[in-house]
CSV table of C-alpha atoms and ligand atoms in Angstrom, one decimal:
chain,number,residue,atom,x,y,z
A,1,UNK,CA,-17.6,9.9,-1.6
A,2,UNK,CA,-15.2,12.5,-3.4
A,3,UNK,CA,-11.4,11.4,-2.9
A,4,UNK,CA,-11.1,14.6,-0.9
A,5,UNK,CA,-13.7,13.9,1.5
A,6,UNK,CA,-12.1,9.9,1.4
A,7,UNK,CA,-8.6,11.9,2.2
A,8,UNK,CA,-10.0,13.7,4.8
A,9,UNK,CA,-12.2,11.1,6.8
A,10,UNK,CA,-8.7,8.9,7.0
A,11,UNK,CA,-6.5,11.5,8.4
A,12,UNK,CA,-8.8,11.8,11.6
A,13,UNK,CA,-9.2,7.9,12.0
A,14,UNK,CA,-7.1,7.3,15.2
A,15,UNK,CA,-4.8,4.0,13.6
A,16,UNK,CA,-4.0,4.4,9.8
A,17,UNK,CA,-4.0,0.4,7.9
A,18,UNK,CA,-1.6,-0.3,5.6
A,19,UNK,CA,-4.5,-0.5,2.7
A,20,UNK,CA,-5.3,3.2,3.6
A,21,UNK,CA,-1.8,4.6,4.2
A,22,UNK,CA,-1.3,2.9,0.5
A,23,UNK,CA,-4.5,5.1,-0.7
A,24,UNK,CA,-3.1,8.0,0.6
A,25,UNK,CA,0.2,7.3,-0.9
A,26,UNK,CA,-1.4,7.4,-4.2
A,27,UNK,CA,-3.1,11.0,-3.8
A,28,UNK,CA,-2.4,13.4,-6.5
A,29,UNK,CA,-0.9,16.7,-6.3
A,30,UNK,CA,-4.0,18.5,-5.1
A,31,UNK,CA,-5.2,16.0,-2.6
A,32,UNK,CA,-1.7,15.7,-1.1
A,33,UNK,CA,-1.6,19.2,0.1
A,34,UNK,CA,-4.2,18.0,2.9
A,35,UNK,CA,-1.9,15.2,3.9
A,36,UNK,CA,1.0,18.2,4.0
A,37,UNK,CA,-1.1,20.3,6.0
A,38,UNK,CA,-2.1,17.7,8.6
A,39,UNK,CA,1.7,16.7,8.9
A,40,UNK,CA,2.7,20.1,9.4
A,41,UNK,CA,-0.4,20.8,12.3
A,42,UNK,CA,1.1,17.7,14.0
A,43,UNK,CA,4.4,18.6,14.2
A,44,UNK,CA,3.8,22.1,15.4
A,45,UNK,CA,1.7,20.5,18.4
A,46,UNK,CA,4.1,17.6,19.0
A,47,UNK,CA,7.5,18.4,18.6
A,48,UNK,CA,7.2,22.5,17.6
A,49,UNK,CA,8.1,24.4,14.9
A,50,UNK,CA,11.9,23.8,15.3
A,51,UNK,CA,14.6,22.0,13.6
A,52,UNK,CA,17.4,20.4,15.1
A,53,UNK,CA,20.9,20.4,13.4
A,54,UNK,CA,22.9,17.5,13.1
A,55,UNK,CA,26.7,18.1,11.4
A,56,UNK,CA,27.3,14.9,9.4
A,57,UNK,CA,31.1,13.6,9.2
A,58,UNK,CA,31.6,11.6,6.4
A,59,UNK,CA,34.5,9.4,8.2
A,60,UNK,CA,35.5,7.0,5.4
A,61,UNK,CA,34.1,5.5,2.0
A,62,UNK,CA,36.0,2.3,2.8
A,63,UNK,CA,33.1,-0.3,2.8
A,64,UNK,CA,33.1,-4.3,3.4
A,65,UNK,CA,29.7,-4.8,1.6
A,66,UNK,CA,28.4,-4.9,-2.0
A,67,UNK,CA,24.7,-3.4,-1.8
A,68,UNK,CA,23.9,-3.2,-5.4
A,69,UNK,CA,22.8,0.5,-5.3
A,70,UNK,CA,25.8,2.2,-3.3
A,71,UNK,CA,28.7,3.6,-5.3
A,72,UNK,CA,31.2,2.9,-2.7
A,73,UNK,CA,30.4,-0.6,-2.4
A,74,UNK,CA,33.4,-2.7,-2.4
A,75,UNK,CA,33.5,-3.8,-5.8
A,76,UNK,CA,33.2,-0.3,-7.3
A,77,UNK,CA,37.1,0.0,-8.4
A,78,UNK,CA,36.5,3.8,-9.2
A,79,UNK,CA,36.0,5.0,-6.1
A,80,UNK,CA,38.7,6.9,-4.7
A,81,UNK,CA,39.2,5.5,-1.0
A,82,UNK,CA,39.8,7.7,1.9
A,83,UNK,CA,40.0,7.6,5.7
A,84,UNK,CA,39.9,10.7,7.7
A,85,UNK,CA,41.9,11.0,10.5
A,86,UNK,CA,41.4,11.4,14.2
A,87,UNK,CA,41.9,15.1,14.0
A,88,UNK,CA,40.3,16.2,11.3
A,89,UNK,CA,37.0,14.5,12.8
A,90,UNK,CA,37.7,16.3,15.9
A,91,UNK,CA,38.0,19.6,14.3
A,92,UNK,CA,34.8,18.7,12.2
A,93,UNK,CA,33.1,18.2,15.5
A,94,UNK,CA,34.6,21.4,17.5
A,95,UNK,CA,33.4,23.0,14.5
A,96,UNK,CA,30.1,21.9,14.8
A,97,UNK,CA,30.3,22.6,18.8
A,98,UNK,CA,31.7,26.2,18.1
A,99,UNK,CA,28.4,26.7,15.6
A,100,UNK,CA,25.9,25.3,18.4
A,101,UNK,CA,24.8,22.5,16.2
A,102,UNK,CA,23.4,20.2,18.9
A,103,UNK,CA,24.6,17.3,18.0
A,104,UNK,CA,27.4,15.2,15.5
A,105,UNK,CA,26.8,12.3,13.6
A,106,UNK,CA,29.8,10.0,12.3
A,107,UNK,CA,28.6,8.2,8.9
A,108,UNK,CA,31.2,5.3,7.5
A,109,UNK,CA,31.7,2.7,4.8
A,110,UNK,CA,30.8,-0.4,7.2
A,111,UNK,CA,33.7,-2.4,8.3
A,112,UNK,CA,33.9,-4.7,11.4
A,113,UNK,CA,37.8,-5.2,11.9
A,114,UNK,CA,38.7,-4.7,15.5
A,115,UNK,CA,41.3,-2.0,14.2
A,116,UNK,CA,38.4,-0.3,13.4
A,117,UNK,CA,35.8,-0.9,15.9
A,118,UNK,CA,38.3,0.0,18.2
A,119,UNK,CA,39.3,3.5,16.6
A,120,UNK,CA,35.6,4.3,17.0
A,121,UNK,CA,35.7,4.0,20.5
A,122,UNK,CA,38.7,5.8,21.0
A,123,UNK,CA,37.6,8.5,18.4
A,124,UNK,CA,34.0,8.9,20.6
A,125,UNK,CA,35.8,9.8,23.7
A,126,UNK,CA,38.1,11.9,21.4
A,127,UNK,CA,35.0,14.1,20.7
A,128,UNK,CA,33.1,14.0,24.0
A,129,UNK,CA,36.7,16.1,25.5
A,130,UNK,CA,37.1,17.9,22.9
A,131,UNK,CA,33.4,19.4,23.3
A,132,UNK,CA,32.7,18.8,27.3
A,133,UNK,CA,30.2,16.2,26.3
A,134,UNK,CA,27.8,18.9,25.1
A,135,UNK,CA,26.7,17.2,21.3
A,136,UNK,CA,25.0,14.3,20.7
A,137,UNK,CA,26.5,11.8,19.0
A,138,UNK,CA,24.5,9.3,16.0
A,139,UNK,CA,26.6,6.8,14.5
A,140,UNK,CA,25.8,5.3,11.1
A,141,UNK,CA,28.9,2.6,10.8
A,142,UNK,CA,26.3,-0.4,10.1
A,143,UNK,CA,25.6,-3.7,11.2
A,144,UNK,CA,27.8,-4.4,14.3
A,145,UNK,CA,28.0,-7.1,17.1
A,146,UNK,CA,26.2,-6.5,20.4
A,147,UNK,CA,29.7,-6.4,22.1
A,148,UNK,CA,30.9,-3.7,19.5
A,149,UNK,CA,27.4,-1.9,19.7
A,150,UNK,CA,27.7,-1.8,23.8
A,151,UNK,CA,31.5,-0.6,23.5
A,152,UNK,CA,30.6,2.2,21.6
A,153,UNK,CA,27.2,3.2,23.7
A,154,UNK,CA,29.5,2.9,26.8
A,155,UNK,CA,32.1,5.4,24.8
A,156,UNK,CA,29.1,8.0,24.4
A,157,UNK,CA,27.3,7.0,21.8
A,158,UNK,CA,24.0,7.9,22.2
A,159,UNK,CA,21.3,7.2,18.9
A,160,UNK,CA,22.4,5.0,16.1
A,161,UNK,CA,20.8,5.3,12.4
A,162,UNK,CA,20.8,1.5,10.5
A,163,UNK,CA,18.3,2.0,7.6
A,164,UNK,CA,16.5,-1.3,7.1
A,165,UNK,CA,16.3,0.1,3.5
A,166,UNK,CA,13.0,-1.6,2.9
A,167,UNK,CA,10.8,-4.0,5.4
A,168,UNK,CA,10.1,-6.1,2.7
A,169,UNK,CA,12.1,-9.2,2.8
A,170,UNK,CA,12.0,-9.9,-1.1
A,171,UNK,CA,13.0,-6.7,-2.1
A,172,UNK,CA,15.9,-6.2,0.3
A,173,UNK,CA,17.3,-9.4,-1.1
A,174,UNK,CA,16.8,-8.1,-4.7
A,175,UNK,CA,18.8,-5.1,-4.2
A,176,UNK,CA,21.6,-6.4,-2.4
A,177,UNK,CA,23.9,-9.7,-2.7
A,178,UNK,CA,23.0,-13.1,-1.4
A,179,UNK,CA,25.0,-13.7,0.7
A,180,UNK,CA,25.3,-13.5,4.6
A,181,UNK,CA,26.7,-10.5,5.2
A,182,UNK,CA,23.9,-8.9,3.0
A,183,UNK,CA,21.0,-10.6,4.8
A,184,UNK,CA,17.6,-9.2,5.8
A,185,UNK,CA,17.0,-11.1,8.9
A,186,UNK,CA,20.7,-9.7,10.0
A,187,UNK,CA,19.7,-6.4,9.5
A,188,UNK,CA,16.7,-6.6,11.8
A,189,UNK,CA,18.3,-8.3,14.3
A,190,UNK,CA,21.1,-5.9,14.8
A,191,UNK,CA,18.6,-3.0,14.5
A,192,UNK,CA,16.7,-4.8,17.7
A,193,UNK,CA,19.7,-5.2,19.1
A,194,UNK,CA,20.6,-1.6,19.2
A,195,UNK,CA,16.9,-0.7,20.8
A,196,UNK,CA,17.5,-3.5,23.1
A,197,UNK,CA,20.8,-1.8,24.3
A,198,UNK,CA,18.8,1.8,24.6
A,199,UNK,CA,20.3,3.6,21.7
A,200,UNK,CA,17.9,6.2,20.3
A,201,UNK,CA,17.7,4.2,17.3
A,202,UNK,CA,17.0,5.3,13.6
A,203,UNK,CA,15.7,3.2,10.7
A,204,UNK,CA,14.8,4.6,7.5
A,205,UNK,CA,14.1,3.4,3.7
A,206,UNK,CA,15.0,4.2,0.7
A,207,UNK,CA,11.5,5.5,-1.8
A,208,UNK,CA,11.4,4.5,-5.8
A,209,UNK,CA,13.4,1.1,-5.9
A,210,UNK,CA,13.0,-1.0,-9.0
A,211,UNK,CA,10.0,-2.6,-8.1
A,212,UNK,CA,9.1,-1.0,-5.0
A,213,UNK,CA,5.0,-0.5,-4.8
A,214,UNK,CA,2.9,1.8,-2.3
A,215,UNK,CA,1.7,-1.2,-0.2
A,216,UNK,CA,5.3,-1.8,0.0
A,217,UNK,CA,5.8,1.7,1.3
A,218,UNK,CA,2.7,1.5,3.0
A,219,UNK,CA,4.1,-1.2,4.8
A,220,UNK,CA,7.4,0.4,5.5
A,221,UNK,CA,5.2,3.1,7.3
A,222,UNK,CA,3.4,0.4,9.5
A,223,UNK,CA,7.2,-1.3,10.3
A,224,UNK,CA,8.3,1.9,11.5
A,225,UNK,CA,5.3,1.8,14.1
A,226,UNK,CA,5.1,-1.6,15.2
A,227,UNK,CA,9.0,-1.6,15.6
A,228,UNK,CA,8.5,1.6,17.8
A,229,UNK,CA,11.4,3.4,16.1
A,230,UNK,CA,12.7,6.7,17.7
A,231,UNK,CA,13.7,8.0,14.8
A,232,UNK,CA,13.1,7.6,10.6
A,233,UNK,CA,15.6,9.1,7.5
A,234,UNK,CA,14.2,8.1,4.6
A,235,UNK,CA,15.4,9.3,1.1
A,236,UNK,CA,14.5,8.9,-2.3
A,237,UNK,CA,16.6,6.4,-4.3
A,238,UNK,CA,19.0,7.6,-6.5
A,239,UNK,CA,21.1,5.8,-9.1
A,240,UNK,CA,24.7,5.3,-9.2
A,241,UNK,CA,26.3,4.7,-12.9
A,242,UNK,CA,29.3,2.7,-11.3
A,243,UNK,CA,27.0,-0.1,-9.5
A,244,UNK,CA,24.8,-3.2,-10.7
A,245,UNK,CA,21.6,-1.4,-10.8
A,246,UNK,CA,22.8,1.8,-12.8
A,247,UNK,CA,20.8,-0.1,-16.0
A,248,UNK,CA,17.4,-1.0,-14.2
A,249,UNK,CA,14.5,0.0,-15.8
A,250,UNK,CA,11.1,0.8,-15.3
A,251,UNK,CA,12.0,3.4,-12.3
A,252,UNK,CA,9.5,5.5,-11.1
A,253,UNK,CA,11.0,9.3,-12.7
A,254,UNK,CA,12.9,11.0,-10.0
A,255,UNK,CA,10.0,14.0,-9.8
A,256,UNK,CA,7.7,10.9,-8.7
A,257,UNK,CA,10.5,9.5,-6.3
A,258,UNK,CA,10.7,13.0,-4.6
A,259,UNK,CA,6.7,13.9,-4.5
A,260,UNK,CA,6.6,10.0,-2.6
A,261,UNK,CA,8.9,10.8,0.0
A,262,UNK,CA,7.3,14.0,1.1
A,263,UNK,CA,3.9,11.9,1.1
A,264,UNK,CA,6.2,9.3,3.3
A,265,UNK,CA,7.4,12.2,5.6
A,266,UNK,CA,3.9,13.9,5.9
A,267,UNK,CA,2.3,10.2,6.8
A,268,UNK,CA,4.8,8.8,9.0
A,269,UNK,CA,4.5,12.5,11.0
A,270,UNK,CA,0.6,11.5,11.4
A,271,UNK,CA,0.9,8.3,12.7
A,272,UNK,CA,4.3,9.1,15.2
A,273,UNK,CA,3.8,12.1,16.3
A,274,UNK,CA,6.5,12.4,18.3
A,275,UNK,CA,9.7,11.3,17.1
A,276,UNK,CA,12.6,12.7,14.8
A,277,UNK,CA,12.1,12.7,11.1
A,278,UNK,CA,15.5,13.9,9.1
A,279,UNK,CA,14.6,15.7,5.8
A,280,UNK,CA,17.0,13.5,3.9
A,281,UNK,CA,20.1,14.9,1.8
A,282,UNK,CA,19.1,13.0,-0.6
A,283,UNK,CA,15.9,15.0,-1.4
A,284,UNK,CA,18.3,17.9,-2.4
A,285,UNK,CA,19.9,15.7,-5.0
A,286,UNK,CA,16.0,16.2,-7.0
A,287,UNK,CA,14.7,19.5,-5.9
A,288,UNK,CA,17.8,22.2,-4.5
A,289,UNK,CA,14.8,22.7,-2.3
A,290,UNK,CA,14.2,19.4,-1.2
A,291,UNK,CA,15.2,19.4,2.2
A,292,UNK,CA,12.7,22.3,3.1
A,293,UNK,CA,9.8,20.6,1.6
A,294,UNK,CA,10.2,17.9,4.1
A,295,UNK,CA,10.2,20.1,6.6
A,296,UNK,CA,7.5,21.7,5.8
A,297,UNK,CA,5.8,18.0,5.7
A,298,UNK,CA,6.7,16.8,9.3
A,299,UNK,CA,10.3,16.7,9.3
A,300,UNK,CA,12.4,18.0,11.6
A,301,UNK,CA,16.2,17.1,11.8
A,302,UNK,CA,18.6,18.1,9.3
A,303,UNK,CA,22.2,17.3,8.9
A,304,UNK,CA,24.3,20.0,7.3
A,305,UNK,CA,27.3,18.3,5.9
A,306,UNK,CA,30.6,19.2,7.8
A,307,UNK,CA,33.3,16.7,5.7
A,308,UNK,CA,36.5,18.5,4.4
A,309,UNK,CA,35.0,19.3,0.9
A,310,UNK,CA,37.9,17.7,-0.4
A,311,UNK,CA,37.0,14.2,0.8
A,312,UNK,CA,33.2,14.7,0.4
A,313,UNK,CA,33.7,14.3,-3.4
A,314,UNK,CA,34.6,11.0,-2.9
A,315,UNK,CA,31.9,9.9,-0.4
A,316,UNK,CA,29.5,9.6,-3.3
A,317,UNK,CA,26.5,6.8,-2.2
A,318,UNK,CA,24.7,8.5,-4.9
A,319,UNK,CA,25.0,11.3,-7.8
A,320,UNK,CA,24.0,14.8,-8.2
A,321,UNK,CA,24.7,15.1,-4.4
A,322,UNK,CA,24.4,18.4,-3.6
A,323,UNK,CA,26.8,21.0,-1.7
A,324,UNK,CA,30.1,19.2,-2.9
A,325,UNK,CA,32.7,21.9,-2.6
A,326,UNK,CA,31.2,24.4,-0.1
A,327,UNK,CA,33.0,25.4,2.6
A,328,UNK,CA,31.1,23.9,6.1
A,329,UNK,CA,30.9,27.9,7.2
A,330,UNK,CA,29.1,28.3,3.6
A,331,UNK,CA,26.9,25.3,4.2
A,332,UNK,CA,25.9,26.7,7.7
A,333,UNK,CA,24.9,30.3,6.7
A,334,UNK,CA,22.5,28.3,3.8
A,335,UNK,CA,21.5,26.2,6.3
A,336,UNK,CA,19.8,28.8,8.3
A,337,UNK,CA,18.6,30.6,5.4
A,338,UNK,CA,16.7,27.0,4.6
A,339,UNK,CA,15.7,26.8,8.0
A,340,UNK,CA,13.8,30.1,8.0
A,341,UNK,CA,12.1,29.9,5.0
A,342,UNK,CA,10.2,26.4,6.0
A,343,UNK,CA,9.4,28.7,8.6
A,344,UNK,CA,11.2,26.7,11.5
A,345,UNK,CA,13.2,27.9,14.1
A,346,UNK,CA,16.4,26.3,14.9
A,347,UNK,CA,17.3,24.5,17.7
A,348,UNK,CA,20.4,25.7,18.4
A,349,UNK,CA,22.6,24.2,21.2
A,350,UNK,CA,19.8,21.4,21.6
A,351,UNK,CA,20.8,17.9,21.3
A,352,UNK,CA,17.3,17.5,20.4
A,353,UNK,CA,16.8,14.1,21.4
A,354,UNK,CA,13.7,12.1,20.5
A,355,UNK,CA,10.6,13.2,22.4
A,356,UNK,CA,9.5,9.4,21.7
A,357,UNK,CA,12.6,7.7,23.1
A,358,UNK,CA,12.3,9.4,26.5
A,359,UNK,CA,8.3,7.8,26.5
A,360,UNK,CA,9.1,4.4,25.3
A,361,UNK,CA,12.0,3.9,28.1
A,362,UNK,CA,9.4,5.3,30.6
A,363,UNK,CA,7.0,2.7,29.8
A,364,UNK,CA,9.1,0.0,30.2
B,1,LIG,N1,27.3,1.8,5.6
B,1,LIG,C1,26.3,2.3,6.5
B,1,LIG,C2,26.1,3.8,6.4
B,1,LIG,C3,26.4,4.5,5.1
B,1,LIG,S1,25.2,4.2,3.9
B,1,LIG,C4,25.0,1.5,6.1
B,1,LIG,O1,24.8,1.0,5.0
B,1,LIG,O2,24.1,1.5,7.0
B,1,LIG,C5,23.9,5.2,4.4
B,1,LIG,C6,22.6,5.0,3.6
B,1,LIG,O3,22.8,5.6,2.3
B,1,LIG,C7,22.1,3.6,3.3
B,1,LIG,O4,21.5,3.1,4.4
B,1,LIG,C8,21.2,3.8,2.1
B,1,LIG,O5,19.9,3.9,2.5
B,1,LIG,C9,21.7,5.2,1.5
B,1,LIG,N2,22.1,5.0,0.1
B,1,LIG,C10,23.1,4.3,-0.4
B,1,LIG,N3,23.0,4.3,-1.7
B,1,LIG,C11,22.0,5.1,-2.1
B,1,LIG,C12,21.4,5.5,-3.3
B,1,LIG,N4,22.0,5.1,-4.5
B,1,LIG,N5,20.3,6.3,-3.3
B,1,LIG,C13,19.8,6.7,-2.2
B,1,LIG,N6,20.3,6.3,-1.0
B,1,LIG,C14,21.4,5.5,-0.9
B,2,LIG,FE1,28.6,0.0,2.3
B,2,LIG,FE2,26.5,1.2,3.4
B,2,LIG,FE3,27.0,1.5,0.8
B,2,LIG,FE4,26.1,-0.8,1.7
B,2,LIG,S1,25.0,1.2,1.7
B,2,LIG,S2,27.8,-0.6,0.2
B,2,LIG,S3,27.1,-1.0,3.7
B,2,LIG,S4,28.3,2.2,2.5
């Protein structure tokens, strides 16, 4: 059998293996373009030809924990620290209100001090009055206790995005610190613990770690599934000079890194049809037009950056992150321009919520 009719017979089997999500993985340019084209097919009949925006406030690069690949882990002396207040993260979010994105997301350093656990639930309500309850609101403030997790759904917080960063145990403990605050089965269990509490909840991975394979991938693709996750943003890896793994070698190059996560995006489409795939900032840090590849490949959320450009500088998980001294009204006009030319329409006003979560609360 030619690899294209091999391609083909898979993507019309009902429930992809991880052995033949891992072949796929592996398709060359050409083939690839039918995985693309199958992803794209589903999401028009699933979810539609929109995108749904999501302004992301960078609220603090303040962090407790050490991953080795983040450059504002705690041990990184060089980067600057900075905490934005109350108002300007309500201003961020009218702002976001006043341009009819649907919904806010609030993205932090993760710290579990009850000074600041608390200032997230005061700063939740903060938002809901200033914009009469009409965005959604993500967090992304890490791993959290189920009394902090309920205080904030209570607040108004409806999804919640806590990256599992890979589903492989082994590799999650290579790339971050053993220790317990940097433990895999922690991470799971407060990711089932924000499901159990009914958060739309988010899970994601990062593509091309040291050492990472495609069955690994593969696998991440299958954990997605069997954990019945609303919602996936997965990004490419990207190094950081100022951290432990800025020397690793043997990376996949970042071309290869960028090509894998749209082969992610287009397979995790096919086999969940229905929930919200974020085309990853990250992507943009390879390609300027990363972001509308993965939309063209499944995706369908996307979260224009709305931090004070003078603090987003400093919120640097990564380099060669893109966008770093436009003005939010810049960013929004580009935005749409994006939009348009992966030939989506955009949601505006929507909160856009995730078709899937809505079905798996029903069946329950
Ligand atoms: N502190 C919270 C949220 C901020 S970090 C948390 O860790 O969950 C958000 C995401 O940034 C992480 O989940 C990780 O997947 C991603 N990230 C961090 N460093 C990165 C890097 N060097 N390359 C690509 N993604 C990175
Ligand atoms: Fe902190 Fe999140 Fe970076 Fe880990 S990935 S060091 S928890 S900001």
């Amino acid at each position: 059998m030619s690899q294209i009719t091999q391609i083909k017979t898979l993507l019309s089997k009902k429930n992809l293996e991880a052995e033949e999500l891992d072949f796929l993985l592996q398709s060359k340019a050409n083939e690839a373009q039918l995985i693309f084209r199958k992803a794209a097919e589903i999401k028009q009949k699933y979810v539609g030809n929109y995108t749904y925006l999501r302004g992301l406030v960078e609220l603090s690069n303040i962090c407790g924990k050490n991953c080795y690949y983040c450059g504002i882990r705690k041990d990184n002396p060089q980067a600057e620290r900075y905490n934005l207040t109350d108002e300007t993260v309500v201003s961020a979010a009218r702002f976001a209100h006043k341009m009819r994105y649907g919904s806010l997301v609030i993205q932090s350093g993760e710290l579990t001090t009850k000074a600041f656990t608390r200032r997230i639930t005061t700063l939740i309500n903060k938002v809901h009055d200033a914009t009469n309850k009409e965005l959604g609101l993500t967090l992304s403030l890490g791993e959290q206790t189920e009394h902090v997790y309920r205080a904030w759904k209570e607040a108004g917080a409806e999804r919640y995005l806590l990256r599992i960063e890979s589903s492989n145990r082994d590799l999650y403990q290579s790339i971050h610190p053993n220790d317990e605050w940097h433990n895999f089965d922690r991470r799971l269990s407060a990711l089932k613990r924000l499901q159990t509490l009914e958060y739309q909840t988010g899970t994601g991975v990062m593509i091309g770690l040291p050492g990472q394979t495609t069955l690994q991938l593969a696998e991440d693709l299958i954990f997605f599934r069997e954990f019945d996750i609303d919602m996936v943003g997965m990004g490419p890896y990207i190094i950081h000079s100022q951290t432990p793994m800025a020397d690793v070698q043997g990376l996949w190059p970042e071309r290869d890194r960028f090509f894998m996560t749209l082969k992610m995006t287009a397979l995790l489409r096919i086999i969940m049809k229905d929930i919200n795939i974020a085309a990853a900032t990250a992507m943009q840090a390879i390609d300027p037009a990363g972001r509308e590849k993965a939309l063209k490949c499944g995706a369908n959320v996307l979260m224009p950056n709305i931090t004070p450009p003078a603090n987003r500088s400093n919120y640097k998980l990564y380099e060669n992150k893109p966008c770093m001294d436009e003005m939010a009204e810049d960013c929004a006009s580009c935005t749409e321009a994006r939009i348009s030319l992966a030939g989506d329409t955009i949601g505006y006003g929507q909160k856009g919520n995730s078709k899937h979560f809505y079905k798996r609360i029903d069946k329950q």
